CSV table of C-alpha atoms and ligand atoms in Angstrom, one decimal:
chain,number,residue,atom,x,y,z
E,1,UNK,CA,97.9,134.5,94.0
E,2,UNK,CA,99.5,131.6,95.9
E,3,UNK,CA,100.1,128.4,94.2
E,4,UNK,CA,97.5,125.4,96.2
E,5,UNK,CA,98.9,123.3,98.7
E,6,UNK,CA,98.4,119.5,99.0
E,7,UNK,CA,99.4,116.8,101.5
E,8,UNK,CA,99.6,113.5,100.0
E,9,UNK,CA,100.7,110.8,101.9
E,10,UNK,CA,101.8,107.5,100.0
E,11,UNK,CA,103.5,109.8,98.0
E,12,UNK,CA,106.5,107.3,96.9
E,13,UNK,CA,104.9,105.1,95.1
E,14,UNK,CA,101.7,103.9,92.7
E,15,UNK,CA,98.6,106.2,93.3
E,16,UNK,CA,99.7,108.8,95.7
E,17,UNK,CA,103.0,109.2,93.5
E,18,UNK,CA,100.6,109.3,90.0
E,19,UNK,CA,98.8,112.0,91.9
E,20,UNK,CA,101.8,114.4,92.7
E,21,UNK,CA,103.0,114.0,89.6
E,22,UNK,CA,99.5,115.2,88.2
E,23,UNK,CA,98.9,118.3,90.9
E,24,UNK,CA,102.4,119.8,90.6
E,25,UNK,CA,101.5,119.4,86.4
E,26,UNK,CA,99.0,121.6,87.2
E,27,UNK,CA,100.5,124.3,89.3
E,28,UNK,CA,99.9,122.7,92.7
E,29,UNK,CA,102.6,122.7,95.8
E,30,UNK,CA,102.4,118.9,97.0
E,31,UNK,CA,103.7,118.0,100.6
E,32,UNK,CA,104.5,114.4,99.9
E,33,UNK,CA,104.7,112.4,103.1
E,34,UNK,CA,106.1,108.2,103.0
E,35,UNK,CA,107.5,106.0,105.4
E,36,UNK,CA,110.0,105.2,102.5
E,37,UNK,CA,112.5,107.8,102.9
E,38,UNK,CA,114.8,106.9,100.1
E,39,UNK,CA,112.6,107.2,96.9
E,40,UNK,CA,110.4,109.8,98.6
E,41,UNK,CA,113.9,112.4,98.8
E,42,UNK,CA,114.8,111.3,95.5
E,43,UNK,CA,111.0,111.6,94.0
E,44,UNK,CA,110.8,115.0,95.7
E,45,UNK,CA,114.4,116.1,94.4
E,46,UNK,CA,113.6,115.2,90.6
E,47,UNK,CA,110.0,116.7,90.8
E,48,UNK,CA,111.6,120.1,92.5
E,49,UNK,CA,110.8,122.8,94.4
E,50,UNK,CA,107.1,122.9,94.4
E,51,UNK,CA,107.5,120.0,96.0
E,52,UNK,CA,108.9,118.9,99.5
E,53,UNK,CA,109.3,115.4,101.2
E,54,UNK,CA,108.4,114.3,105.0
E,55,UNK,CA,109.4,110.9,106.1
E,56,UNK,CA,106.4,110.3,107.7
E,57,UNK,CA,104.7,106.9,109.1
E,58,UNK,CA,101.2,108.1,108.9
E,59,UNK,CA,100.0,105.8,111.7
E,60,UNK,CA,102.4,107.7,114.0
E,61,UNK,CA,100.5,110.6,115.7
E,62,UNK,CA,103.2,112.7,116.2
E,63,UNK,CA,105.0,112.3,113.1
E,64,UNK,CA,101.9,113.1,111.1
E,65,UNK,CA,101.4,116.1,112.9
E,66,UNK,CA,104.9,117.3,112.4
E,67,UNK,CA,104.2,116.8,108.5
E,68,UNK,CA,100.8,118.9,109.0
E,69,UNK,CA,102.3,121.7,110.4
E,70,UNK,CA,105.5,122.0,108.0
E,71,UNK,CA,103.5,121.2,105.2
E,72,UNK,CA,101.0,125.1,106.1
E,73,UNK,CA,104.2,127.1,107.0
E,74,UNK,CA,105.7,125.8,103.7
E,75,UNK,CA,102.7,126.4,101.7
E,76,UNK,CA,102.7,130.4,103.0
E,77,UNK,CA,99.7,129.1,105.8
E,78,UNK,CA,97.7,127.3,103.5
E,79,UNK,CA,96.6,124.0,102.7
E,80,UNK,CA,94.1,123.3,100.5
E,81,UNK,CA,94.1,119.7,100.0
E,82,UNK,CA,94.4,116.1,101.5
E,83,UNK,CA,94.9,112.7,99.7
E,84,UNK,CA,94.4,110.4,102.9
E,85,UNK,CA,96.4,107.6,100.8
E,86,UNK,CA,98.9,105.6,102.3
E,87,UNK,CA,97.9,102.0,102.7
E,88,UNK,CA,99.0,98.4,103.5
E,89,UNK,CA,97.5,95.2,102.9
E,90,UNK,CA,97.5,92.7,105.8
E,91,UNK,CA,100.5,92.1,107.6
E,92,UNK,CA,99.4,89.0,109.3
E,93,UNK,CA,96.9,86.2,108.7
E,94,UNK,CA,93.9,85.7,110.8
E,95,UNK,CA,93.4,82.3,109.2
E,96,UNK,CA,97.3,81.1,111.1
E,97,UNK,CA,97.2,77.8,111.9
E,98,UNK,CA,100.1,78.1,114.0
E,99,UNK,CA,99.9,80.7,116.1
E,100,UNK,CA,102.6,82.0,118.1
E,101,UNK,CA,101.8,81.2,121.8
E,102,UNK,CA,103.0,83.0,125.1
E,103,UNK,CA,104.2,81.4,128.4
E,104,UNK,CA,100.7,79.8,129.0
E,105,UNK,CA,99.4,78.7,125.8
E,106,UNK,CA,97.7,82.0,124.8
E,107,UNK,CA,98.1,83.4,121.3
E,108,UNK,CA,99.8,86.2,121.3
E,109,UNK,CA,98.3,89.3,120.2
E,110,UNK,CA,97.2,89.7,116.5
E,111,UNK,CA,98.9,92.5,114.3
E,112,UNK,CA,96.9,95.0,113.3
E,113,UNK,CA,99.3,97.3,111.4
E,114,UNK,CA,96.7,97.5,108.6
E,115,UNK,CA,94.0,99.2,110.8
E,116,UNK,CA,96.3,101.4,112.3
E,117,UNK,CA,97.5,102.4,109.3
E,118,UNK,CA,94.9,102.5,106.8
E,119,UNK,CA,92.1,103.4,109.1
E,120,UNK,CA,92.9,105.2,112.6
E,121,UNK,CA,95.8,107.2,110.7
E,122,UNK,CA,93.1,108.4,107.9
E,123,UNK,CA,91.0,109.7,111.2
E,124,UNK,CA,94.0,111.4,112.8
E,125,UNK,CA,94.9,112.8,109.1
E,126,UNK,CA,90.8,114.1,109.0
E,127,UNK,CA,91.8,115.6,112.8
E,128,UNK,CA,95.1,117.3,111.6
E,129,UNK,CA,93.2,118.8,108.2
E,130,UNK,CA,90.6,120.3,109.8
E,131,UNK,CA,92.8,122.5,112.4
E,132,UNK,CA,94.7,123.7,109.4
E,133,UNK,CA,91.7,124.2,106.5
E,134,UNK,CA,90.1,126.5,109.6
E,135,UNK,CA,93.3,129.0,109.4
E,136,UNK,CA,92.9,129.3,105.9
E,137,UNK,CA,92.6,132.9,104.9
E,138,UNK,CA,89.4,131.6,103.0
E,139,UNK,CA,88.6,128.7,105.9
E,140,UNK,CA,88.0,125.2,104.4
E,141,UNK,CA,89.2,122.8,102.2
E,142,UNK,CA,89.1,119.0,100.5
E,143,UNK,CA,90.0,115.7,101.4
E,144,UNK,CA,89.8,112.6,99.3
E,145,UNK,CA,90.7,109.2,100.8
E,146,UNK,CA,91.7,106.2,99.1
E,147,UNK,CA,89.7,103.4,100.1
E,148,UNK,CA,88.8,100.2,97.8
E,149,UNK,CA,86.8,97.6,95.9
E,150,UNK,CA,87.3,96.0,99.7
E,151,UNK,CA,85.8,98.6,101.0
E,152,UNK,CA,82.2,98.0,98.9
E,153,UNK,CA,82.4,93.8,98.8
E,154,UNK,CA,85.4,91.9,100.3
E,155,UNK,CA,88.2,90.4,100.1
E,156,UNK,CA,88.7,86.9,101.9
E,157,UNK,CA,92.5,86.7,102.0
E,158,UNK,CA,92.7,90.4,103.6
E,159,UNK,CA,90.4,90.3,106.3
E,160,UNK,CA,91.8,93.3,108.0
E,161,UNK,CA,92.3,95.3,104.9
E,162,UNK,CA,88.9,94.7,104.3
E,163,UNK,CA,87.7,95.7,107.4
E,164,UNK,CA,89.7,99.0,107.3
E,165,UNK,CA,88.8,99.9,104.0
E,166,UNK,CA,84.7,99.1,104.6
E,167,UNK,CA,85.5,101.3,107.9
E,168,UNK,CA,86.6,104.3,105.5
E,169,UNK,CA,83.6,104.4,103.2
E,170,UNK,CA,81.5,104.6,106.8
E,171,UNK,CA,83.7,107.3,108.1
E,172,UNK,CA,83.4,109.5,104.6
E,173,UNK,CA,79.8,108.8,104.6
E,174,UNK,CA,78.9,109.9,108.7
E,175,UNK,CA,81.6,112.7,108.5
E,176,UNK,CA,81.8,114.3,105.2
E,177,UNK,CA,77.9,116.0,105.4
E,178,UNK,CA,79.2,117.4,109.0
E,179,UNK,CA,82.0,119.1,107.3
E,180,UNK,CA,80.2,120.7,105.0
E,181,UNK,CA,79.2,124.1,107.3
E,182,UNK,CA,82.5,124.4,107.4
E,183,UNK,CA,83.3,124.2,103.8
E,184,UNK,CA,85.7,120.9,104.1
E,185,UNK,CA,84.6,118.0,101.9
E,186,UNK,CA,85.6,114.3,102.3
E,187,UNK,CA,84.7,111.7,99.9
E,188,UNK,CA,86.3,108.3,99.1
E,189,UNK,CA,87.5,106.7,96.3
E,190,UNK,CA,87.1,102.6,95.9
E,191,UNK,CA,90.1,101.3,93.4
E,192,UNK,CA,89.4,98.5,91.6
E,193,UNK,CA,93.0,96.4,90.9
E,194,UNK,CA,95.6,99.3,89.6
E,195,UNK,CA,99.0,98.3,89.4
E,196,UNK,CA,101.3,99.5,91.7
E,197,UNK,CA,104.1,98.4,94.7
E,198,UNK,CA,101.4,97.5,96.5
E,199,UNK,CA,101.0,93.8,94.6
E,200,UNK,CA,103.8,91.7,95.0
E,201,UNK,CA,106.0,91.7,92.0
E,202,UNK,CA,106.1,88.1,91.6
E,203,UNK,CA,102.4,88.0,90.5
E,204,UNK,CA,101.9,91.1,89.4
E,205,UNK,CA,102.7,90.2,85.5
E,206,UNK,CA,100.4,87.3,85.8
E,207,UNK,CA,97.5,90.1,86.9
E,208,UNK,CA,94.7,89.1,83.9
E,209,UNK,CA,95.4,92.5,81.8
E,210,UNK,CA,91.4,93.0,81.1
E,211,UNK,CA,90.4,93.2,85.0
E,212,UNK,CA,93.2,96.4,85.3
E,213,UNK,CA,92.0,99.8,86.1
E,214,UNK,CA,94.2,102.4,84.7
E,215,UNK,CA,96.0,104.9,86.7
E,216,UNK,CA,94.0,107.3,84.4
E,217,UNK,CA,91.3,106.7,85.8
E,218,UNK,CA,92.7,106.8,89.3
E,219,UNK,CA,93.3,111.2,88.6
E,220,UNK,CA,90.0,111.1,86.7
E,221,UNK,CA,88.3,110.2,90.2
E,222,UNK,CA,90.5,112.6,92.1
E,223,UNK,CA,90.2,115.3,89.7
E,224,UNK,CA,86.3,114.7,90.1
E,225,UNK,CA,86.5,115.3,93.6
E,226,UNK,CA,89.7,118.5,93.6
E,227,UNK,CA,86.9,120.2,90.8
E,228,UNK,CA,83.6,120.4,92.9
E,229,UNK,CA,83.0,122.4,96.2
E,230,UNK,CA,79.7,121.0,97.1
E,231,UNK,CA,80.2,116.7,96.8
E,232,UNK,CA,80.9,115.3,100.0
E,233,UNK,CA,80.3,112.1,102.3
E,234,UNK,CA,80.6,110.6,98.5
E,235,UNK,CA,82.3,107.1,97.7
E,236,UNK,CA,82.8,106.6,93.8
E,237,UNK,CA,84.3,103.2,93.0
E,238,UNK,CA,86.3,102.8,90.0
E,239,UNK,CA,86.9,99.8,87.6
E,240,UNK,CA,88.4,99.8,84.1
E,241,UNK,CA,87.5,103.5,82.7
E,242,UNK,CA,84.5,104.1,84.5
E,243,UNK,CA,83.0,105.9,88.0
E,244,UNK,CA,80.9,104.6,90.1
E,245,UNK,CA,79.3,106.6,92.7
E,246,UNK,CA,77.7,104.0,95.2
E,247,UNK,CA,74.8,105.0,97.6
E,248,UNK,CA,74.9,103.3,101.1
E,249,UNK,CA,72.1,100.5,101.0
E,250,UNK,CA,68.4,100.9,100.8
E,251,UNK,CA,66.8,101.7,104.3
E,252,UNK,CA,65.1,98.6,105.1
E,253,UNK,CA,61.5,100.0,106.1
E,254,UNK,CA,60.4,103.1,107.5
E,255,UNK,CA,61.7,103.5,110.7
E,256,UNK,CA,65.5,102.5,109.6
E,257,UNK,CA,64.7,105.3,107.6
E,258,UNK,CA,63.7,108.0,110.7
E,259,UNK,CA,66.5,106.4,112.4
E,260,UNK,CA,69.1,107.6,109.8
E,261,UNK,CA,67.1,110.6,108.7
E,262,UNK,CA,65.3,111.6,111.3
E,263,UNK,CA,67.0,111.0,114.4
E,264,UNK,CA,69.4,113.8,114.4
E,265,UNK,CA,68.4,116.0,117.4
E,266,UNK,CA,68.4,113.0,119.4
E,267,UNK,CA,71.7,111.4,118.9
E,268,UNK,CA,72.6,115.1,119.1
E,269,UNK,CA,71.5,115.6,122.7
E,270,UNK,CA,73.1,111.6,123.1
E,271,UNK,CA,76.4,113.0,123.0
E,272,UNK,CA,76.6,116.4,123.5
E,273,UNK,CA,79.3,115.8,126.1
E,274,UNK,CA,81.5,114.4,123.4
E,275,UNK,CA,82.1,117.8,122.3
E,276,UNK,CA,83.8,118.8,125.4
E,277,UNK,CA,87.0,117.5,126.9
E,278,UNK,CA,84.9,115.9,129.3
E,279,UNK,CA,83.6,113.2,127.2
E,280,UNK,CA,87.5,112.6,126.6
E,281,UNK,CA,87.4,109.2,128.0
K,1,NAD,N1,96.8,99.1,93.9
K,1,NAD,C1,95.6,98.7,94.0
K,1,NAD,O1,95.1,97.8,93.3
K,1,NAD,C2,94.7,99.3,95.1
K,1,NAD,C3,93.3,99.1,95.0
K,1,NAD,C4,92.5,99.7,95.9
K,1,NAD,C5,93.0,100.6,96.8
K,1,NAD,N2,94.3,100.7,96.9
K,1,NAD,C6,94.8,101.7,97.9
K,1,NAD,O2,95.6,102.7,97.3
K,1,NAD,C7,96.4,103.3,98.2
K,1,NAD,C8,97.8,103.6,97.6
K,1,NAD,O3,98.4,102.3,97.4
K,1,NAD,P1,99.1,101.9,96.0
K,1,NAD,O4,98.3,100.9,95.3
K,1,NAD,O5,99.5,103.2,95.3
K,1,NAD,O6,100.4,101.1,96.6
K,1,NAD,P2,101.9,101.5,96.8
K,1,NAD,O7,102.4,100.4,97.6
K,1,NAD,O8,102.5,101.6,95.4
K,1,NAD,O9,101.9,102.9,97.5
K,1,NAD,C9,101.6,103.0,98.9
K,1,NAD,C10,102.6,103.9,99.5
K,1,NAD,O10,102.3,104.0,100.9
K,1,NAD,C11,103.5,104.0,101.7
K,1,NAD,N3,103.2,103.6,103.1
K,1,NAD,C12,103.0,102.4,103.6
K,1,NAD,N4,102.8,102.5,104.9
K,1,NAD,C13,103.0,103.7,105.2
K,1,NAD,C14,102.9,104.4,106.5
K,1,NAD,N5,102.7,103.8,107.6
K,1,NAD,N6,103.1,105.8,106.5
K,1,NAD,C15,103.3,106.4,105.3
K,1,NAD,N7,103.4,105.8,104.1
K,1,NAD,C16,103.2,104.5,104.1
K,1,NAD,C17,104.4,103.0,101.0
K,1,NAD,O11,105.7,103.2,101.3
K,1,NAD,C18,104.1,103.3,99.5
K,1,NAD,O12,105.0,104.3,99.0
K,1,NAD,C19,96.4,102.4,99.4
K,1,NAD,O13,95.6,103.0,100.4
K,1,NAD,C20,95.8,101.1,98.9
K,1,NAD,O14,95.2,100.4,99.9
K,1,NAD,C21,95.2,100.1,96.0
């Protein structure tokens, strides 16, 4: 029997890198896709041939569809598994003080790197999966997306991370049930502080040692996930050793409850034209 194929993007560095390491250990092929060329190659050349490495800047359509499609003819047509991983942190303040200005006085328009990257490229990445986990000789497949703390409370001095981050937990939850009649499953997991490249170097020694969560328990959540065919729409947040699978909130009364419950066949008929190239606006 073939060995199981996985994409994992953010594959150069911290989680996504902890996670190849992990799959290959355990007989996967890993597709590892990073904007960072350099120790991606290298990573892929030391970790060998069940591996392969595709420069890839997820929040570039066409570049992440060019690792999708390698990454199934590689695998012998088959792909198992996604780690929707790759993030940023913001890349500009919305708190600026001084804010560039055009020609008439008008600030110029905000960077939003962050949401492209860590939220619209996760939706394009759900897009891609799905085509692919459909051609599988046994159709469907798994998808875990890193989200984080930010995504269940926030985090003032990333605004935008935040906001990407609270946007994945709503897109697990509203999608992952959907995929389930077709045997794809997408849940989240919500890192606590893990140390990786993503914390400037600087401060990352000063980081208070008791408020870490292990990379162990990183794999623990994604091994949670790789090891069960039926969770899905699930967010588990992790601090120090532990899991934490988080509900969404309470309904407030009755009928928020019909609404989200109930209100299926409605919403159903509401946009019925989205499921045709017609409702391509
Ligand atoms: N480290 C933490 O404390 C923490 C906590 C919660 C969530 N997260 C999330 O974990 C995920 C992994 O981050 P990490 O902590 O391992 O950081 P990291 O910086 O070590 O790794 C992130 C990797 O993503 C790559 N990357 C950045 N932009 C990319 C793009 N456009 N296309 C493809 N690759 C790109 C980087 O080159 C890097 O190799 C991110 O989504 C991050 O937001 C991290």
């Amino acid at each position: 029997m073939s060995k199981p194929v996985a994409i994992i993007t953010g594959a150069a560095s911290g989680m996504g890198l902890a996670l190849t390491r992990h799959l290959v250990s355990k007989g996967w092929r890993v597709a590892m896709a990073d904007i960072d060329s350099e120790n991606g190659s290298r990573l892929s050349s030391e970790l060998g041939a069940d591996t392969i490495f595709q420069q890839t800047d997820v929040s570039n359509y066409d570049e992440q569809a060019r690792l999708f499609s390698r990454a199934f003819t590689w695998g012998g047509n088959r792909l198992d598994f996604l780690a929707a991983n790759a993030g940023i942190d913001d890349k500009q303040s919305l708190y600026e003080i001084n804010e560039d200005l055009d020609a008439d006085g008008i600030p110029k328009e905000m960077n939003l790197k962050t949401i492209r990257v860590d939220l619209d490229a996760v939706i394009q990445g759900i897009w891609l999966f799905k085509h692919y986990a459909r051609k599988n000789n046994t159709p469907g497949g798994k998808i875990v997306i890193t989200s984080s703390a930010a995504g269940i409370y926030s985090m003032a001095t990333n605004p935008l991370y935040t906001s990407a981050k609270h946007g994945l937990v709503g897109l697990v939850r509203a999608c992952g049930p959907q995929f389930a009649e077709e045997n794809i499953t997408v849940n989240c997991i919500c890192p606590s502080f893990v140390p990786t490249g993503l914390c400037p170097p600087h401060v990352l020694h000063k980081f208070p040692k008791e408020h870490i969560t292990p990379m162990s328990t990183v794999l623990k959540a994604f091994d949670t996930f790789i090891g069960d065919n039926t969770m899905t729409g699930q967010t588990v947040e992790l601090s120090l050793e532990h899991l934490y699978f988080r509900k969404q909130p309470e309904w407030a009364n009755e009928s928020q409850k019909w609404l989200g419950e109930e209100s299926g066949e409605f919403w159903k008929e509401a946009y019925e034209s989205l499921a045709t190239t017609e409702g391509n606006l």
